[in-house]
Short mmCIF file of C-alpha atoms and ligand atoms in Angstrom, two decimals:
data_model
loop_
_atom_site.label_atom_id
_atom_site.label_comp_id
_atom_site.label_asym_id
_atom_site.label_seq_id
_atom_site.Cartn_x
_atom_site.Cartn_y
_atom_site.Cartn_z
CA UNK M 160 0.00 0.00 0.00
CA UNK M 161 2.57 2.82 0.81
CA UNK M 162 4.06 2.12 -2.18
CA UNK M 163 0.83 2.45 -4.27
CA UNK M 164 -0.08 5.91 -2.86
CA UNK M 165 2.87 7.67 -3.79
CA UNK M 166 2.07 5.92 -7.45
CA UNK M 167 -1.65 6.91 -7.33
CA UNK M 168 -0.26 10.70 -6.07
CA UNK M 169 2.43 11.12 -8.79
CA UNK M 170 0.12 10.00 -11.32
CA UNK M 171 -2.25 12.73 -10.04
CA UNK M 172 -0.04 15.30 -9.67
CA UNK M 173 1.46 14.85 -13.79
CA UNK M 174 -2.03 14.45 -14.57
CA UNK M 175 -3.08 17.95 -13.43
CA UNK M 176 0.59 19.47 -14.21
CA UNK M 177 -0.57 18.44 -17.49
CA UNK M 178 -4.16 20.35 -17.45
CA UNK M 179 -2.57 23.37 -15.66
CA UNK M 180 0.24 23.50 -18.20
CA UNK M 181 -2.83 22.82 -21.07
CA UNK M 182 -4.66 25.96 -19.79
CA UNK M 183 -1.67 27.97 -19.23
CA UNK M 184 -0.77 27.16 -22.81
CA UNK M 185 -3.97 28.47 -23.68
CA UNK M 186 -4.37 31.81 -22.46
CA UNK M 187 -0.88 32.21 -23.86
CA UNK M 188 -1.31 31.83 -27.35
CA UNK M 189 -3.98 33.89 -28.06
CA UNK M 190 -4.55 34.59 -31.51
CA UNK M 191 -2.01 36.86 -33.47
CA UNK M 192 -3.56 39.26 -35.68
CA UNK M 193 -2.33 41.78 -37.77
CA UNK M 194 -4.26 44.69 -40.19
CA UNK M 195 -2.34 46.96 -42.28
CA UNK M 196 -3.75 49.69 -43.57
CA UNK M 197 -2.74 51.87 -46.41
CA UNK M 198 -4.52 55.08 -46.89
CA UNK M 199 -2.90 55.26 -50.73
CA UNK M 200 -1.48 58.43 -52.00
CA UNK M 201 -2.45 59.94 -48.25
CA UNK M 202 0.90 62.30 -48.02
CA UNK M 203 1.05 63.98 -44.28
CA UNK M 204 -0.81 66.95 -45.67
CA UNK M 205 -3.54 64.56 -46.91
CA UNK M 206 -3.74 62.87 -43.50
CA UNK M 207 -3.41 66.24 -41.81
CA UNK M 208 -6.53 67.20 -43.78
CA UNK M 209 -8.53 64.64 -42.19
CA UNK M 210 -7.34 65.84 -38.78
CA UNK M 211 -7.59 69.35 -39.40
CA UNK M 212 -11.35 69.11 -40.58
CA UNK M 213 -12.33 66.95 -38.11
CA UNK M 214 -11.12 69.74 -35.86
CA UNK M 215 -11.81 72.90 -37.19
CA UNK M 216 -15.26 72.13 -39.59
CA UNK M 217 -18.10 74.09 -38.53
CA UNK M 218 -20.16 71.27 -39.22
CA UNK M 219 -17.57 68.36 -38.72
CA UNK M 220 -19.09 65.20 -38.15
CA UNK M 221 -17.39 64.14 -35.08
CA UNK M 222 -18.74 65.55 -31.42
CA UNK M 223 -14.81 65.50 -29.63
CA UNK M 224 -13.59 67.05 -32.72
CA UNK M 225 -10.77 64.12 -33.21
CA UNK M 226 -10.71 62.10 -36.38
CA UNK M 227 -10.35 58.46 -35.68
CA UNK M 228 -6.72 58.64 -37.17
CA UNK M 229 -6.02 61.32 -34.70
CA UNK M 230 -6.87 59.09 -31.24
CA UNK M 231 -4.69 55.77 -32.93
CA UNK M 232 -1.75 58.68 -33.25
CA UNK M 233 -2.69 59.89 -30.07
CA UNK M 234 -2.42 56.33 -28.27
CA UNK M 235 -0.75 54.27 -31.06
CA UNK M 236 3.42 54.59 -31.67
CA UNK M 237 4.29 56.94 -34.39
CA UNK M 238 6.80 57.00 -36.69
CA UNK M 239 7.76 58.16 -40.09
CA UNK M 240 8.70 56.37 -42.80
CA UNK M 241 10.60 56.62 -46.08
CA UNK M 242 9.17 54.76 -49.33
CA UNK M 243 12.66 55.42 -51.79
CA UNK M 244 12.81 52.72 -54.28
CA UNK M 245 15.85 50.20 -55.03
CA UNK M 246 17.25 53.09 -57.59
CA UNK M 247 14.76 56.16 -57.47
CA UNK M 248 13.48 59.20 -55.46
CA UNK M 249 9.57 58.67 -56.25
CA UNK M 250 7.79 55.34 -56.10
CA UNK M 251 4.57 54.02 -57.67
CA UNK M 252 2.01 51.78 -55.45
CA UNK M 253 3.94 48.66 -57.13
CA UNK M 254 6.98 49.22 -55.47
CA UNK M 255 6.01 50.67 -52.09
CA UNK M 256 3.71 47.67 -52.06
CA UNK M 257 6.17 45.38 -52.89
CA UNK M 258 8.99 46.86 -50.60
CA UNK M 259 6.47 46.69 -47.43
CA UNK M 260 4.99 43.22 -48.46
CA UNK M 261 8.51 41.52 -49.15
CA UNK M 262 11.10 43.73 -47.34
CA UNK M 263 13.01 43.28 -50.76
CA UNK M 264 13.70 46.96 -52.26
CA UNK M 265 12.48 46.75 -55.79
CA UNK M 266 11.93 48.90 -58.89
CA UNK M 267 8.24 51.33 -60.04
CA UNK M 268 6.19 48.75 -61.78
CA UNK M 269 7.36 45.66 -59.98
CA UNK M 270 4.74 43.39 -58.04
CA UNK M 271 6.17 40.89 -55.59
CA UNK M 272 9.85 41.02 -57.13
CA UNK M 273 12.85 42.25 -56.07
CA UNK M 274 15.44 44.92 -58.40
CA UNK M 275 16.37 41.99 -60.07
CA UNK M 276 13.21 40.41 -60.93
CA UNK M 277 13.66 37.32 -58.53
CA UNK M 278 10.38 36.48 -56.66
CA UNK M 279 10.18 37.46 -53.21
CA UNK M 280 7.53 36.24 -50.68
CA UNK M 281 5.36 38.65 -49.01
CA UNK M 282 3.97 38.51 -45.56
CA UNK M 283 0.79 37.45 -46.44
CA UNK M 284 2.18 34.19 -48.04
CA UNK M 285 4.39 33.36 -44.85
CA UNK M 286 1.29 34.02 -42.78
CA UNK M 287 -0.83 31.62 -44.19
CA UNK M 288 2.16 28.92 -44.57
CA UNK M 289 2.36 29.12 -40.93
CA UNK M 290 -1.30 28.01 -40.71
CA UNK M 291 -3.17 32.36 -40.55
CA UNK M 292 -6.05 33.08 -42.30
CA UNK M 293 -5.03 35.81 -44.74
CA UNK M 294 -7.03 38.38 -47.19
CA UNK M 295 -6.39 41.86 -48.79
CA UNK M 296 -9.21 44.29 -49.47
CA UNK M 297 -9.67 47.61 -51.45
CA UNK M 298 -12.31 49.66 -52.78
CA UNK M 299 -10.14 50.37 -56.24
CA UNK M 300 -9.81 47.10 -58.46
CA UNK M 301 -8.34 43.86 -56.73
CA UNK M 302 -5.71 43.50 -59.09
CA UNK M 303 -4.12 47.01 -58.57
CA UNK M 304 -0.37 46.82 -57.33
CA UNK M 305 -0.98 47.24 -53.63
CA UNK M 306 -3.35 44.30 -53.10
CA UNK M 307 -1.36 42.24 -55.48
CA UNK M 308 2.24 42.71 -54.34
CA UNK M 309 0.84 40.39 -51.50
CA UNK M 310 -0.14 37.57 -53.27
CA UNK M 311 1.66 38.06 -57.25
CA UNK M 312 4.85 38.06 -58.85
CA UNK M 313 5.30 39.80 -61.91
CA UNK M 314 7.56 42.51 -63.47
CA UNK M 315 4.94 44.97 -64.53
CA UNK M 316 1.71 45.80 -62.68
CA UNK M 317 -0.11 46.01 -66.24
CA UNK M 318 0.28 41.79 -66.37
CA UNK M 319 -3.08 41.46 -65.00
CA UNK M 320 -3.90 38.19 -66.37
CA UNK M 321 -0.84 36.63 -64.82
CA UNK M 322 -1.74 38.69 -61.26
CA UNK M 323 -5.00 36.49 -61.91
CA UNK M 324 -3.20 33.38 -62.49
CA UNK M 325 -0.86 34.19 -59.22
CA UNK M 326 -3.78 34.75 -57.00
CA UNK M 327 -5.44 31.25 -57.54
CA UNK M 328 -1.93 29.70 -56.69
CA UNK M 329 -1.57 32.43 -53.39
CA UNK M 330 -4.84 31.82 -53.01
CA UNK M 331 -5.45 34.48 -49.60
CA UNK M 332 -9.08 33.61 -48.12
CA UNK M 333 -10.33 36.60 -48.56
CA UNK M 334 -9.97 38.97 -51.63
CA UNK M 335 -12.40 42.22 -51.69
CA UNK M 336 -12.70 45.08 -54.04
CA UNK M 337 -13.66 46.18 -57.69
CA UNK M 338 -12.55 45.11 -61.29
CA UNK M 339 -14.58 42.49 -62.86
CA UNK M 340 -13.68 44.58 -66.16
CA UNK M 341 -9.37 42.81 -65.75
CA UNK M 342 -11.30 39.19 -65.00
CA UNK M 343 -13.17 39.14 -68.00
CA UNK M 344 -12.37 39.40 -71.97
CA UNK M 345 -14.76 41.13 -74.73
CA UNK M 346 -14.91 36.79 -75.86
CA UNK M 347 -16.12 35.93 -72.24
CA UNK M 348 -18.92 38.61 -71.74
CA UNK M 349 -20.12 37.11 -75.03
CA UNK M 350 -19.67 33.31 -74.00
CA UNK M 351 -22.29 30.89 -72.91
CA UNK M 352 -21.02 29.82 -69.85
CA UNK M 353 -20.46 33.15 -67.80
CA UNK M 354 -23.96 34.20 -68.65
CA UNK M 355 -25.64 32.11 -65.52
CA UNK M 356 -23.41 33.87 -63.49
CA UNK M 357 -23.37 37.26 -65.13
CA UNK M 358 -27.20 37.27 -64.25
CA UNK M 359 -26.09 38.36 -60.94
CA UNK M 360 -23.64 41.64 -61.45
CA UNK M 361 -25.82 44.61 -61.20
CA UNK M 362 -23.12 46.78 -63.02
CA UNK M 363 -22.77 44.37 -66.02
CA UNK M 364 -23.64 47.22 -68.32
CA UNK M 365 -20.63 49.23 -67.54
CA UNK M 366 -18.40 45.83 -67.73
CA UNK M 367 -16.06 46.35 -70.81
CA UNK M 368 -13.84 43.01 -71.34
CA UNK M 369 -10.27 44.39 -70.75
CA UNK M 370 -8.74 41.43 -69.67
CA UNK M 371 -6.16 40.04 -72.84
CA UNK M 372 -7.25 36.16 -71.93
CA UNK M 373 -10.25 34.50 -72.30
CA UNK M 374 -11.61 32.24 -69.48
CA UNK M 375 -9.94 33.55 -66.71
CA UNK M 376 -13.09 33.31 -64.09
CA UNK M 377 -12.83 29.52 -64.79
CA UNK M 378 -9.34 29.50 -63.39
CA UNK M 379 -10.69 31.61 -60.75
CA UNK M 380 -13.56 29.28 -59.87
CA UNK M 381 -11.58 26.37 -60.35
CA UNK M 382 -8.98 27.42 -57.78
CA UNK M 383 -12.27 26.93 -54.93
CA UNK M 384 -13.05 30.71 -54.68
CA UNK M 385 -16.77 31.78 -54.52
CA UNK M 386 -17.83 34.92 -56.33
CA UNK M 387 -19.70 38.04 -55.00
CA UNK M 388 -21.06 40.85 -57.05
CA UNK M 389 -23.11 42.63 -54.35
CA UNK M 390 -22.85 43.70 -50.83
CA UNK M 391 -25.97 40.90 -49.96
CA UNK M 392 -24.29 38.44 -51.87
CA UNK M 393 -20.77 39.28 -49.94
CA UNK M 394 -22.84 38.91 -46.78
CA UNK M 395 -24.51 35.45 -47.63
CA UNK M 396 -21.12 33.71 -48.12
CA UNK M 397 -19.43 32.09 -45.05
CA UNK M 398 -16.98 29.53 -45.70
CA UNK M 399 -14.35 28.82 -48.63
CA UNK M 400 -12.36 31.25 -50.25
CA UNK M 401 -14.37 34.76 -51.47
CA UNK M 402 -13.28 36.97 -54.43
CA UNK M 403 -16.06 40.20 -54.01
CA UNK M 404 -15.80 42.76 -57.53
CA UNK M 405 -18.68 44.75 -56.33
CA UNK M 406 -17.12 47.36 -59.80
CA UNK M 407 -16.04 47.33 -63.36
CA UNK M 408 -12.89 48.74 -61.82
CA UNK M 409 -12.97 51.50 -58.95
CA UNK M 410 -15.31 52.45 -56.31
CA UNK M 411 -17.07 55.82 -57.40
CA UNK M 412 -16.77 58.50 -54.24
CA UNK M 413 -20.15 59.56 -54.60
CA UNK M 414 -22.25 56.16 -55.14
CA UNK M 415 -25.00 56.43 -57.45
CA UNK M 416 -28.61 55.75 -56.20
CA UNK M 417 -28.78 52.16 -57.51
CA UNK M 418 -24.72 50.74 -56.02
CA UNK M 419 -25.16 47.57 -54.57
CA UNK M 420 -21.42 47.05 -53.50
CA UNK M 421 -20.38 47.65 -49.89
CA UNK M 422 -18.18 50.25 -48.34
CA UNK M 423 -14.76 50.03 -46.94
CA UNK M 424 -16.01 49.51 -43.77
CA UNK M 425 -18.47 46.60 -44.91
CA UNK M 426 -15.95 44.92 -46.63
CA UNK M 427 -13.33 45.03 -43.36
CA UNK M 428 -16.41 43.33 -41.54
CA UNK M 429 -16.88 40.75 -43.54
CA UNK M 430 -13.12 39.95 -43.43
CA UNK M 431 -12.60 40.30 -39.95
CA UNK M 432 -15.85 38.07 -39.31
CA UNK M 433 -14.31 35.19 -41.62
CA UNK M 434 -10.28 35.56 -40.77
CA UNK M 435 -11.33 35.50 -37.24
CA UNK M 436 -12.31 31.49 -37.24
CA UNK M 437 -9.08 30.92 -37.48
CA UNK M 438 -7.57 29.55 -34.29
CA UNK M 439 -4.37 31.29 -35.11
CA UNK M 440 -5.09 34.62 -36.20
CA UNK M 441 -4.94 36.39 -39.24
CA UNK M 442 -3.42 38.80 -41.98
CA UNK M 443 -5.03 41.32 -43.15
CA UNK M 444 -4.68 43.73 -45.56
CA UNK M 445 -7.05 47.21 -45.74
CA UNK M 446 -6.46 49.41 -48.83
CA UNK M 447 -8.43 52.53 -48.93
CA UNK M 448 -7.03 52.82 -52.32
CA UNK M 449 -9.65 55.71 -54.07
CA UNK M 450 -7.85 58.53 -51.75
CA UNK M 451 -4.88 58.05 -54.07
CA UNK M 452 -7.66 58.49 -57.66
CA UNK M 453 -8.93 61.42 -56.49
CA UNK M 454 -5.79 62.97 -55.33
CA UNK M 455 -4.84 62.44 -58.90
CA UNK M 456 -7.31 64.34 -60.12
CA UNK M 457 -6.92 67.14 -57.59
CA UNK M 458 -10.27 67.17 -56.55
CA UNK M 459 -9.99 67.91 -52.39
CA UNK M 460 -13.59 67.21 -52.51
CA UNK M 461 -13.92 63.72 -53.18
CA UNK M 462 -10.56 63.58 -51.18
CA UNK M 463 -12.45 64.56 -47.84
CA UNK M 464 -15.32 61.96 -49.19
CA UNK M 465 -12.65 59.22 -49.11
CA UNK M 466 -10.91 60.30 -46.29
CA UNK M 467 -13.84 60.56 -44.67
CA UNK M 468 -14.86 56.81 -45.25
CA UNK M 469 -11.28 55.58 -44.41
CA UNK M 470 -11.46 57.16 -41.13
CA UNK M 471 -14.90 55.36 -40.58
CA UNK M 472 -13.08 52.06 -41.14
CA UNK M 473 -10.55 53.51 -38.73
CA UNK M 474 -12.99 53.61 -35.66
CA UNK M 475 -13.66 50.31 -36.19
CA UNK M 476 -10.55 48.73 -36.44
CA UNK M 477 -9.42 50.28 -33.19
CA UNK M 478 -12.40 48.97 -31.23
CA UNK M 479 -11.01 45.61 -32.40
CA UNK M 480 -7.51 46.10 -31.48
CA UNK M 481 -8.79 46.95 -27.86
CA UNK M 482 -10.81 44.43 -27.44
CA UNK M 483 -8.51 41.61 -29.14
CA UNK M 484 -5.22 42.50 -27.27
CA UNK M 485 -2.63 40.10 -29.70
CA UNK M 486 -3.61 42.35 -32.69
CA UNK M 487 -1.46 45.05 -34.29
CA UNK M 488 -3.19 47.92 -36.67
CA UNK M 489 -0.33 49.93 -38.51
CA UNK M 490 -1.98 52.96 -40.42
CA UNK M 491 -0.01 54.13 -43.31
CA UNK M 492 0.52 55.72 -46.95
CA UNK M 493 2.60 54.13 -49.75
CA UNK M 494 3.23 57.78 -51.14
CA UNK M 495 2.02 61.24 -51.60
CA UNK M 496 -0.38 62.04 -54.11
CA UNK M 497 -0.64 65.66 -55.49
CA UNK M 498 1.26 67.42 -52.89
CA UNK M 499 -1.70 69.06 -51.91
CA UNK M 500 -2.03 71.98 -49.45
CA UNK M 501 -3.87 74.94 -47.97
CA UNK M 502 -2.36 77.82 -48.35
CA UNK M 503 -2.68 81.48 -47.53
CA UNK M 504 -4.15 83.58 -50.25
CA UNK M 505 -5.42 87.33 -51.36
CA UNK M 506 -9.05 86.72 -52.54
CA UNK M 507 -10.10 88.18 -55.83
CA UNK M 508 -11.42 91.99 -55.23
CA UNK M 509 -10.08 91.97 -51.59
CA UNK M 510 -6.55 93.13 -50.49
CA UNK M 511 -6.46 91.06 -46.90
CA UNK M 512 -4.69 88.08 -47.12
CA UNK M 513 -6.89 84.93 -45.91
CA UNK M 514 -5.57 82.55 -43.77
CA UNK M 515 -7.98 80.15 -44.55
CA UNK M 516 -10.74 78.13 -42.76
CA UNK M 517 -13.26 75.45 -43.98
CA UNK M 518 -15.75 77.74 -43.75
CA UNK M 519 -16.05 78.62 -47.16
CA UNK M 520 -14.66 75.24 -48.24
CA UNK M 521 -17.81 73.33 -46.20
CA UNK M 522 -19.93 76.32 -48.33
CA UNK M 523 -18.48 75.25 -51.25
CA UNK M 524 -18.95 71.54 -50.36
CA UNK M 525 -22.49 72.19 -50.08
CA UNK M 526 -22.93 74.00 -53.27
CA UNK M 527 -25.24 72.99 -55.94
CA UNK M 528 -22.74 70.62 -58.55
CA UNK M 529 -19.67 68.94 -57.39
CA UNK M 530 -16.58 69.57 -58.84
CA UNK M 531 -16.54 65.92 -59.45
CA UNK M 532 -19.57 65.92 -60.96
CA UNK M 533 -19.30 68.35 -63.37
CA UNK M 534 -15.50 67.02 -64.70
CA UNK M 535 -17.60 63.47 -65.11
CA UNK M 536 -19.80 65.11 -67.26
CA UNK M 537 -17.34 67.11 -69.27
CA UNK M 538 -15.20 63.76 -69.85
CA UNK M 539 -18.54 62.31 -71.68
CA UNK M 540 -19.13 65.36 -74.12
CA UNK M 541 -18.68 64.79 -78.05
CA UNK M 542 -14.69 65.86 -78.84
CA UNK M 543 -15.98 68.66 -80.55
CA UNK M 544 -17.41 70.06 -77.33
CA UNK M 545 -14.32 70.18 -75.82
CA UNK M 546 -12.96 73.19 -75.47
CA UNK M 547 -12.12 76.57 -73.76
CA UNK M 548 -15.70 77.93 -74.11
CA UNK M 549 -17.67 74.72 -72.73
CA UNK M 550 -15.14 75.01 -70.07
CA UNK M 551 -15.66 78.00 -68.94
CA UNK M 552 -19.71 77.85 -69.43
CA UNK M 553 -19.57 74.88 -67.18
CA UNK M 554 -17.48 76.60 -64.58
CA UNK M 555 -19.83 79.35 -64.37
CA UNK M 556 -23.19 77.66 -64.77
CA UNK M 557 -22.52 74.81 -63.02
CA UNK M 558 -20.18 75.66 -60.37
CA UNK M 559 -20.99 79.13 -59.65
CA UNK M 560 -16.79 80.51 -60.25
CA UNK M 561 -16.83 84.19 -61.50
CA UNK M 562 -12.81 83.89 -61.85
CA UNK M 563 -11.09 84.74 -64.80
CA UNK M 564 -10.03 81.85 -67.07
CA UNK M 565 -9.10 83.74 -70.02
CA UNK M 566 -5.76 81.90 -69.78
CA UNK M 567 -7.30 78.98 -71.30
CA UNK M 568 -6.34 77.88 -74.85
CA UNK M 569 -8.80 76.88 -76.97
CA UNK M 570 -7.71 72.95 -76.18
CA UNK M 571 -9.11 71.02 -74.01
CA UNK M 572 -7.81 72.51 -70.27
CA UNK M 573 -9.96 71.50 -67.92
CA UNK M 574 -7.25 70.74 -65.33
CA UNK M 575 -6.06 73.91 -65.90
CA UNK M 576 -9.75 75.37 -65.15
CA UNK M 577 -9.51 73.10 -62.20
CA UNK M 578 -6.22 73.91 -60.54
CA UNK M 579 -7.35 78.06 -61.15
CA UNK M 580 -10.72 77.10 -59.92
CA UNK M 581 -9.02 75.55 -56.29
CA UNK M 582 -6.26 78.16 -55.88
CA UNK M 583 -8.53 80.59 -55.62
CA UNK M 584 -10.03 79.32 -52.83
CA UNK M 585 -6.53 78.85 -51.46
CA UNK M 586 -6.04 75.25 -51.89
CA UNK M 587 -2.90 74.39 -54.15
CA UNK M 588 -1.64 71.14 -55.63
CA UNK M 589 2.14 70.57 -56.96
CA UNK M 590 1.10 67.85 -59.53
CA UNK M 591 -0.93 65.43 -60.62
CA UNK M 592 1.69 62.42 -59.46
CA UNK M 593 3.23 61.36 -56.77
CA UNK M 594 5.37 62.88 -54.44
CA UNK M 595 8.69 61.78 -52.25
CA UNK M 596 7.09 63.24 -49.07
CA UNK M 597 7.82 61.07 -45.87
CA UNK M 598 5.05 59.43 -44.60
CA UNK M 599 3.35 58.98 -41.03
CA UNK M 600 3.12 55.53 -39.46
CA UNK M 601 1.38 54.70 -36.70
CA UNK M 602 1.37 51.34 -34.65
CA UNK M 603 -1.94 50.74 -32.86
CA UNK M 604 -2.67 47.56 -30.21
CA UNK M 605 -0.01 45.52 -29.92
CA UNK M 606 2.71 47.46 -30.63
CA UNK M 607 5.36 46.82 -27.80
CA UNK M 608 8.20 45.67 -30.02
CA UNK M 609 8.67 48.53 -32.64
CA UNK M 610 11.18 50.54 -31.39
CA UNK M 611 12.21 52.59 -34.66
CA UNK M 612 10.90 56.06 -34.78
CA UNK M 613 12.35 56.76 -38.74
CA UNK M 614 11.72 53.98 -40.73
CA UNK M 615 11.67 52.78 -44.35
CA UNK M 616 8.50 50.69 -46.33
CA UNK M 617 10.91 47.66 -46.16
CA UNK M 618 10.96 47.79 -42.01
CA UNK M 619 7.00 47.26 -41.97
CA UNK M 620 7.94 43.59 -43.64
CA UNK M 621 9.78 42.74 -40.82
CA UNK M 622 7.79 43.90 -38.45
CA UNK M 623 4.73 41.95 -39.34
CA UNK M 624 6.65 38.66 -40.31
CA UNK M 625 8.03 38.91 -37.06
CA UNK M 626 4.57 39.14 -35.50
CA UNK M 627 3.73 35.97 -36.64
CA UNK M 628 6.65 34.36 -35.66
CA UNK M 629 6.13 34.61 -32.02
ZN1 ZN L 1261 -1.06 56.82 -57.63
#
């Protein structure tokens, strides 16, 4: 007998070692999450514009007067960060994209390569080889260079049938945005097969066929992934792989009446709700990628639209990172768009310089055509409509602008109307490209081992493969 208790009592004491050390293990390895988000083309000014009207709007839309970018500054760690290319000053998104998603420095144009062309891996693919859920998600076209540079491999961004043919091998879990019009060919939209499933795109009559192969859906479908057109449809799919193209190519930043896609924040929702099954944790990818179109076209109206709809996404990825502690949110840009600015200014028929305030700008906001708007309609004129005098009509009819814009030669300007138009109401833009500004970065949740306050695109690599190491 004495020798059988000590038995029984060892056998009970490894047997609940075993369940403490089980439990222990547990509430150890909680899942590991991490959510990048790239505001593109969102320079400091562009980001400061978001904080700025947030603050100073007389009818801003939020009651502490703080943008949600603002508080994950305010709380997050901040740094700034340099996007220089393998060789050159300016990047494109392919590069910056590639540089943050491999670490490898790499060339404009490239998409998950390095200088030399050599394929790289990204952090999405080590992610899911370690056993993460992993998705990307943008409201411009899913095959644009930042989305891709996590899952392709190709020299040049414009290979968009091979991005295709990269994705179904990648294969993330999640893949959200627009651009049915690079999936399909002029043959396919007129093939028997798609039409079943064409029944169910809302937006087929602005669908033109760009892609240069024929059939590519079937590889997509083939490859397990289920399609959604529309926001319901998105919604109604739980399990296997989802590709969403909810647009011909872009979200529009004023929706018309009858859009059925989501928005940015629906479609971080969704992914969240479907990475988060995974036992491990997940990478994510957010691109609010329409801040960088608009910037492009130097319209700060449709800017403040997107921005405004990024920083909605924002709020809710911070109430996620405090509630799921092993999750790290960085908020970033890939470049500056535009170099874009308010500036001091003497008004027409006034002598006082103005310093500016979004008085006038929220005025003009409100006004009876968008700038937007009235460029979308000019763009869809006959040729022979375009020109100096429709230009100017339009400027005054539509928008209300009694400047002068006798400058205007008689071809068609209407940038030139357009950057006249903003400066005098004391906004300026440099260009319509990109910029080398440095960029802001902020770390938000758990961010406890970044200790770099400068960094470059290539550091945000490591710091999320390194994440999911741990
Ligand atoms: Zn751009």
């Amino acid at each position: 007998m004495r020798k059988i208790i000590p038995l029984f009592l060892s056998i009970f004491l490894l047997i609940s070692c075993t369940t403490n050390q089980t439990k222990k293990d547990n509430t150890n390895q909680q899942k590991k999450n991490v959510i990048l988000v790239i505001a593109d083309g969102a320079g400091p000014n562009i980001m400061n514009y978001l904080m700025e009207y947030a603050r100073l709007a007389p009818k801003s839309p939020y009651k502490d007067k703080k943008s949600n970018l603002e508080k994950m500054f305010d709380l997050g760690k901040n740094g700034i960060m340099l996007n220089y290319t393998d060789k050159t000053i300016v990047t494109d998104s392919a590069a910056a994209a590639t540089q943050f998603a491999t670490g490898a420095k790499t060339n404009p144009y490239a998409i998950g390569v390095d200088a030399n062309g050599k394929k790289v891996n990204s952090v999405l693919y080590n992610a899911k080889q370690k056993g993460y859920a992993t998705g990307v998600l943008t409201d411009v076209y899913v095959l644009d260079a930042t989305p891709a540079a996590f899952y392709a491999h190709r020299v040049n961004r414009k290979m968009r049938d091979g991005i295709i043919e990269d994705m179904t091998i990648t294969q993330p879990d999640i893949v959200l945005g627009g651009g049915l019009n690079y999936f399909v060919s002029k043959a396919d939209l007129k093939n028997a097969r798609y039409q079943e499933l064409f029944k169910n795109v809302p937006y087929l009559n602005q669908v033109k066929g760009q892609a240069k192969q024929d059939d590519n859906l079937t590889k997509v479908l083939d490859s397990g992934y289920n399609l959604a057109f529309t926001k319901q449809e998105m919604e109604n799919l739980n399990d296997g792989k989802i590709l969403g193209l909810f647009a011909p190519v872009f979200f529009p930043p004023y929706p018309p009446a009858d859009w059925q896609g989501p928005t940015l924040l629906d479609m971080t929702k969704k992914a969240i709700s479907v990475l988060s099954e995974n036992e491990k944790g997940f990478f994510l990818l957010v691109e609010a990628g329409a801040i960088d179109w608009v910037a492009h076209e130097n319209d700060p109206q449709a800017l403040l639209q997107e921005l405004l709809e990024f920083d909605e996404t924002l709020g809710y990825l911070k109430k996620f990172a405090d509630t799921n502690k092993d999750t790290l949110v960085i908020v970033t840009a890939d470049h500056d768009t535009g170099g874009f600015g308010f500036n001091y200014y003497t008004p027409r028929n006034s002598k006082k310089e103005d310093y500016n305030a979004f008085e006038k700008f929220t005025a003009l906001q409100n006004g009876k055509n968008l700038i937007y708007d009235v460029y979308q309609k000019y763009k869809t004129l006959p040729e022979e409509q375009k020109n100096s005098v429709t230009i100017k009509k339009m400027f005054k009819e539509d928008l209300g602008f009694e400047g002068n814009l006798d400058f205007l030669n008689d071809e068609e300007d209407f940038y030139s109307a357009f950057l006249h138009y903003w400066k005098e109401q004391g906004i300026v833009w440099s260009t319509q490209k990109h910029t080398n500004a440095p960029l802001f970065v902020v770390f938000y949740g758990n961010n406890t081992n970044i200790n770099k306050n400068i960094l470059h695109n290539t550091d945000l690599f490591k710091i999320m493969n390194n994440y999911f190491k741990k």
